[in-house]
Amino acid sequence: MYRTHTCGELRIQDKGRKVTLAGWIQKSRKLGGMTFIDLRDRYGITQLVVEADAPQKLVETATSLGREFVIQATGEVVERQAKNPKMDTGDIEIKLEKISILNKSVTPPFTIEDESDGGEDIRAKYRYLDLRRNPLRKALTLRHRVAHEVRNYLDARGFLEIETPYLIKSTPEGARDFVVPSRMNQGQFYALPQSPQTFKQLLMVAGYDRYFQIVRCFRDEDLRADRQPEFTQIDCEMSFVEQEDVLNTFEGMMRTLFKNVLDVEIPNPIPRMSWYDAMDKYGSDKPDIRYGMTIHDLTAVAKGKGFGVLDGAAYIGSIAVPGAAEYTRKQVDELTEWVKRPQVGAKGLIYIRVNADGTYKSSIDKFYSPQDLAKIAEAAEAKAGDLILVMSGDNMRKVQTMLGVLRIEMGNRLGLRNPKEFAPLWIVDFPLLEWDDETQRFYAMHHPFTAPKPEHEKWFYSNAKEDLERVCANAYDFVLNGTELGGGSIRIHNADMQKRMFEVLGIGPEEAEYKFGFIINAFKFGAPPHGGLAFGFDRVCALFGGSDSIRDYIAFPKNNQGRDVMIDSPSQIDQEQLDELAIDVRKHE
Amino acid sequence: MYRTHTCGELRIQDKGRKVTLAGWIQKSRKLGGMTFIDLRDRYGITQLVVEADAPQKLVETATSLGREFVIQATGEVVERQAKNPKMDTGDIEIKLEKISILNKSVTPPFTIEDESDGGEDIRAKYRYLDLRRNPLRKALTLRHRVAHEVRNYLDARGFLEIETPYLIKSTPEGARDFVVPSRMNQGQFYALPQSPQTFKQLLMVAGYDRYFQIVRCFRDEDLRADRQPEFTQIDCEMSFVEQEDVLNTFEGMMRTLFKNVLDVEIPNPIPRMSWYDAMDKYGSDKPDIRYGMTIHDLTAVAKGKGFGVLDGAAYIGSIAVPGAAEYTRKQVDELTEWVKRPQVGAKGLIYIRVNADGTYKSSIDKFYSPQDLAKIAEAAEAKAGDLILVMSGDNMRKVQTMLGVLRIEMGNRLGLRNPKEFAPLWIVDFPLLEWDDETQRFYAMHHPFTAPKPEHEKWFYSNAKEDLERVCANAYDFVLNGTELGGGSIRIHNADMQKRMFEVLGIGPEEAEYKFGFIINAFKFGAPPHGGLAFGFDRVCALFGGSDSIRDYIAFPKNNQGRDVMIDSPSQIDQEQLDELAIDVRKHE
């Protein structure tokens, strides 16, 4: 060992000890002939001091040290003159007798401080330097802690962590697969798993009863800020369970994580909301329930006053923004422009100010009398001082979704979304299927292995679109602060029902057999009733850390072009490799 | 929940309880009007009984049950007439009141028994049924247990589990990479990691101090029985350490695993052997030290008697096989043929019988007097009753290696290799470099990031082949019962030394920069001294389970053609996928 102690552990009780530390130079400064050095490692910072009357060579070495040099330093623990109560080691310093430079450092391209002066690109290129900064060190330490707590919780409850393969079969349904050309089977490809869904179900067929895995998943999608081509899931499955058993097990897990990692108590039980209520009240299947400002249906009260936009709408909804009655015309105009951006897609925004004196001022005063507005305000559950924002349209869910986006924006603007406050929620009773107008077919809302609720099976076997649309699933999402952290369902465990599902999804028998034959077949050999769920581990960690960005919680993330700029990947490969794989790269045209 | 208890937990103390179980029909039989059913789940087997006078419908359902049907059964725990002391639940049975068939099963293609009647291929195709068998269930349960113990041990010692990326950069050095075409960066490829070597070193540069990861690795090699294209490593790295620190840390980990998983005490300390001694005495860098039969150098005593084969040899070595003096001529001939197979590659085998009466009988009696043979027997440390087997050749290491292979074979034949006996060993002081005659260049014996021993650095910077050949590394392998379970080294942490290593390996500066520029560059920013190791997790599990086959310890392994025959992968992909990736599959010529 190059050290007797870490840079985070020495205290006043260690006074008089001869110690050796090793670490990085955080900073050094001269003061009246003395040299003070902050030595840093993963565990903390300890102050080293070289006295003015120290041997010439020691003084010279101390003076020569640059930022991020790696040194080994030996000396005696002494009490500091000027203590620093902000540092764990702030009561002591090390009076140095010896310094060995273990490695020099050229000047880092940005400062290794909590708030670095480096831009995002340069920090990505030198990720190994960025990772030295406290916020990232804390993020990755938290991630380790969360993973370890997850494993302890599940192990204690009889779950087995079983590794499923990464080289699997391409079944392009939903997102795009990453594929891997096979050398030993030329012309054929493996795929990297988008999730271990079918394998965990096969483990249930195999009788493993309680499975989990913290596992990497891969999706070749166009990337957004919070998406990575590879991401990590806490993947779980249980046999002989009903929805209630799954919810209880993982509600317990989340409660334990919050308690053990953050020392936070979350509500017991965690509230539940049906998907229909979530859409109606929050315009989102992942509502942030840290604040109200819920959506109200004005369709019944706002029609028939001669205002064409609303009279012709199939749905009219509102949110009442507390205290925003004082918004200026300019502010309201800006909000209107905001909702008209393509990301929201609204055609416009109607406002009604509920003034403190009980009067109203709205953008529709021409059509609505104060009495009309009072009725609307009542339906919108608006109080004096609120600003009622109204949207309308042909498609109820679309309008609700736009109102939901606006609600989140107003929550942000009003500071209602405190990252240190945690409001978990189960969303339940999802529709099984989603109709897509463009392709004129149904898609599975969760995935094609989700079972219909037993009491809705009659509709599932109907061929009427209305029947299929009202089939619900025992599917559930775990939502925290407006982010979906996980979800799952009770699965189909019957071969005929699985075949019916593929039929409903427009996947023909041959295609189903080619892609999913192994699982349909497996269900013929005594598949138990089963269900499970998966959590997005990167997001769980980010939210636990109070951050929106999963990138800070991944040691070596990729950028929005799917590149790792540190190692400069992806990159070209040798012709010899292409020859062995018997593939050709097309020339750019 | 479909059950109140598992099939493994009810005892005589539960007598009189009304319980519900769920599981698979292991078997059922009629006896004097009664039906006895063995119901199985992951936790055990419980006997169910339907009385002769039970309601007609219950009797009919019980009679209809086939093997591997999944049922839910409710009844009362009663004491058995004929107890079965071999079963944990053997004191009780469940007197059934109700059976629900949760799922039927077609007849499985092989029996779900400890010794199945199914061949390897059919069991691979129906892996989910094979996984129901006890030996595999125990293997995967053991695997979970080992992983959990590893994590607890390392977590308690301040190691952080940090996930490194799976989509990295192809650096073909050593084994072949699996590659992944990039859609967003057409013409470019990711590679799947052969190990997280460079990333864990970057984490050391980043100051993470103690890292580990149980991580999948990928090698596109032609497969042998104990190789898989994807396999799992326990990957570890530490900063500010010397070899002794690494060995102590992981010796402690292995001791804890043996104790906590198998309740076995392994030697403390674990013996160490230099690579040179291992080669000289065992003809292997992974000696099985559960038995002696070591190699002895006969070069000095066996020459000069006019036998051309030995007189012209650069090296003559032997093993003395205990009690094998009684081998017949036929048996010795068979052994001679065995060593002449290409897998061993010997030209022949000389034998000397040391008879019980002190006389000798050898295949070289024509050239060697009894006195000569006595001298050889003394040098070979042979006792009365031993059979001395002698090999010779131009290349000492090659002859030793062949003797080593023969030694293992004789150990197997004599039953000296008990899988329940555990003899761990550290091999240390590896040569840094290996000369390859064919390509006329040096290869790194471990990998190009291993540092020379500080006291050998003078030779490392020499250009003389003899100097480079004698450079040793602080590299180490963990060997158990003749299998290498892991290995590692103290790494290079200096950019100039790393460049020198690439130079020695014949990797030009441009190639080094293109492939490894990021790590050479990282070393310029204050890389700490560091080292680590990795264990082959699949093999660790197999050996803990007393098995040679890693396949039983992997839930979904691939066959020797790299295929998963259960899901039928790899497979062809859609033209649309190829178009998006801008690659073409070459037509077979």
PDB file of N, CA and C in Angstrom, chain A residues 20 57 93 116 146 190 195 200 216 269 323 372 392 395 426 432 475 482 493 511 546 567:
ATOM      1  N   THR A  20       1.036   8.146   6.173  1.00  0.00           N
ATOM      2  CA  THR A  20       1.368   8.343   4.764  1.00  0.00           C
ATOM      3  C   THR A  20       0.061   8.396   3.974  1.00  0.00           C
ATOM      4  N   LYS A  57      15.127  20.512   0.096  1.00  0.00           N
ATOM      5  CA  LYS A  57      14.639  19.650  -0.977  1.00  0.00           C
ATOM      6  C   LYS A  57      13.122  19.441  -0.872  1.00  0.00           C
ATOM      7  N   GLU A  93      -3.946  18.823  10.214  1.00  0.00           N
ATOM      8  CA  GLU A  93      -3.184  18.876   8.975  1.00  0.00           C
ATOM      9  C   GLU A  93      -1.986  17.958   9.156  1.00  0.00           C
ATOM     10  N   SER A 116     -17.335  23.228 -12.474  1.00  0.00           N
ATOM     11  CA  SER A 116     -16.170  23.293 -13.354  1.00  0.00           C
ATOM     12  C   SER A 116     -16.321  24.419 -14.361  1.00  0.00           C
ATOM     13  N   VAL A 146     -27.505   2.271  -4.387  1.00  0.00           N
ATOM     14  CA  VAL A 146     -28.865   1.874  -4.766  1.00  0.00           C
ATOM     15  C   VAL A 146     -28.870   0.430  -5.271  1.00  0.00           C
ATOM     16  N   TYR A 190     -26.965 -11.718 -34.517  1.00  0.00           N
ATOM     17  CA  TYR A 190     -27.561 -11.653 -33.191  1.00  0.00           C
ATOM     18  C   TYR A 190     -28.193 -10.266 -33.036  1.00  0.00           C
ATOM     19  N   SER A 195     -34.774  -5.669 -23.828  1.00  0.00           N
ATOM     20  CA  SER A 195     -35.016  -6.009 -22.428  1.00  0.00           C
ATOM     21  C   SER A 195     -34.995  -7.533 -22.374  1.00  0.00           C
ATOM     22  N   LYS A 200     -36.986 -13.679 -19.121  1.00  0.00           N
ATOM     23  CA  LYS A 200     -37.461 -13.769 -17.750  1.00  0.00           C
ATOM     24  C   LYS A 200     -38.767 -14.546 -17.689  1.00  0.00           C
ATOM     25  N   ARG A 216     -28.169  -4.612 -18.493  1.00  0.00           N
ATOM     26  CA  ARG A 216     -28.077  -3.623 -19.554  1.00  0.00           C
ATOM     27  C   ARG A 216     -29.079  -3.948 -20.663  1.00  0.00           C
ATOM     28  N   PRO A 269     -49.711   3.285   2.348  1.00  0.00           N
ATOM     29  CA  PRO A 269     -49.264   2.779   1.049  1.00  0.00           C
ATOM     30  C   PRO A 269     -49.036   3.908   0.053  1.00  0.00           C
ATOM     31  N   GLY A 323     -52.401  32.085  -8.205  1.00  0.00           N
ATOM     32  CA  GLY A 323     -51.663  33.333  -8.072  1.00  0.00           C
ATOM     33  C   GLY A 323     -51.247  33.966  -9.379  1.00  0.00           C
ATOM     34  N   ASP A 372     -71.309  33.821 -16.923  1.00  0.00           N
ATOM     35  CA  ASP A 372     -70.792  32.649 -17.639  1.00  0.00           C
ATOM     36  C   ASP A 372     -69.407  32.292 -17.120  1.00  0.00           C
ATOM     37  N   SER A 392     -58.932  23.416 -26.044  1.00  0.00           N
ATOM     38  CA  SER A 392     -60.026  22.612 -26.571  1.00  0.00           C
ATOM     39  C   SER A 392     -59.603  21.934 -27.864  1.00  0.00           C
ATOM     40  N   ASN A 395     -59.996  15.905 -30.029  1.00  0.00           N
ATOM     41  CA  ASN A 395     -59.570  14.661 -29.412  1.00  0.00           C
ATOM     42  C   ASN A 395     -59.279  14.915 -27.944  1.00  0.00           C
ATOM     43  N   TRP A 426     -48.551   4.804  -8.022  1.00  0.00           N
ATOM     44  CA  TRP A 426     -48.774   3.718  -8.982  1.00  0.00           C
ATOM     45  C   TRP A 426     -49.873   4.133  -9.954  1.00  0.00           C
ATOM     46  N   LEU A 432     -55.181  -2.200 -22.569  1.00  0.00           N
ATOM     47  CA  LEU A 432     -54.258  -3.207 -23.096  1.00  0.00           C
ATOM     48  C   LEU A 432     -53.681  -2.774 -24.435  1.00  0.00           C
ATOM     49  N   ALA A 475     -51.819  -3.942 -15.676  1.00  0.00           N
ATOM     50  CA  ALA A 475     -50.507  -3.341 -15.929  1.00  0.00           C
ATOM     51  C   ALA A 475     -50.367  -2.142 -15.008  1.00  0.00           C
ATOM     52  N   GLY A 482     -43.492  12.900 -11.639  1.00  0.00           N
ATOM     53  CA  GLY A 482     -43.728  13.168 -13.055  1.00  0.00           C
ATOM     54  C   GLY A 482     -42.852  12.368 -13.989  1.00  0.00           C
ATOM     55  N   HIS A 493     -49.961 -16.377 -19.932  1.00  0.00           N
ATOM     56  CA  HIS A 493     -49.188 -17.599 -19.716  1.00  0.00           C
ATOM     57  C   HIS A 493     -49.805 -18.777 -20.474  1.00  0.00           C
ATOM     58  N   GLU A 511     -45.157 -15.135 -39.006  1.00  0.00           N
ATOM     59  CA  GLU A 511     -44.242 -14.176 -38.411  1.00  0.00           C
ATOM     60  C   GLU A 511     -44.145 -14.417 -36.900  1.00  0.00           C
ATOM     61  N   GLY A 546     -31.665  13.729  -7.079  1.00  0.00           N
ATOM     62  CA  GLY A 546     -32.284  15.046  -7.253  1.00  0.00           C
ATOM     63  C   GLY A 546     -31.937  15.680  -8.585  1.00  0.00           C
ATOM     64  N   ILE A 567     -13.488   7.772 -26.166  1.00  0.00           N
ATOM     65  CA  ILE A 567     -12.743   6.723 -26.868  1.00  0.00           C
ATOM     66  C   ILE A 567     -12.910   6.835 -28.384  1.00  0.00           C
TER      67      ILE A 567
END
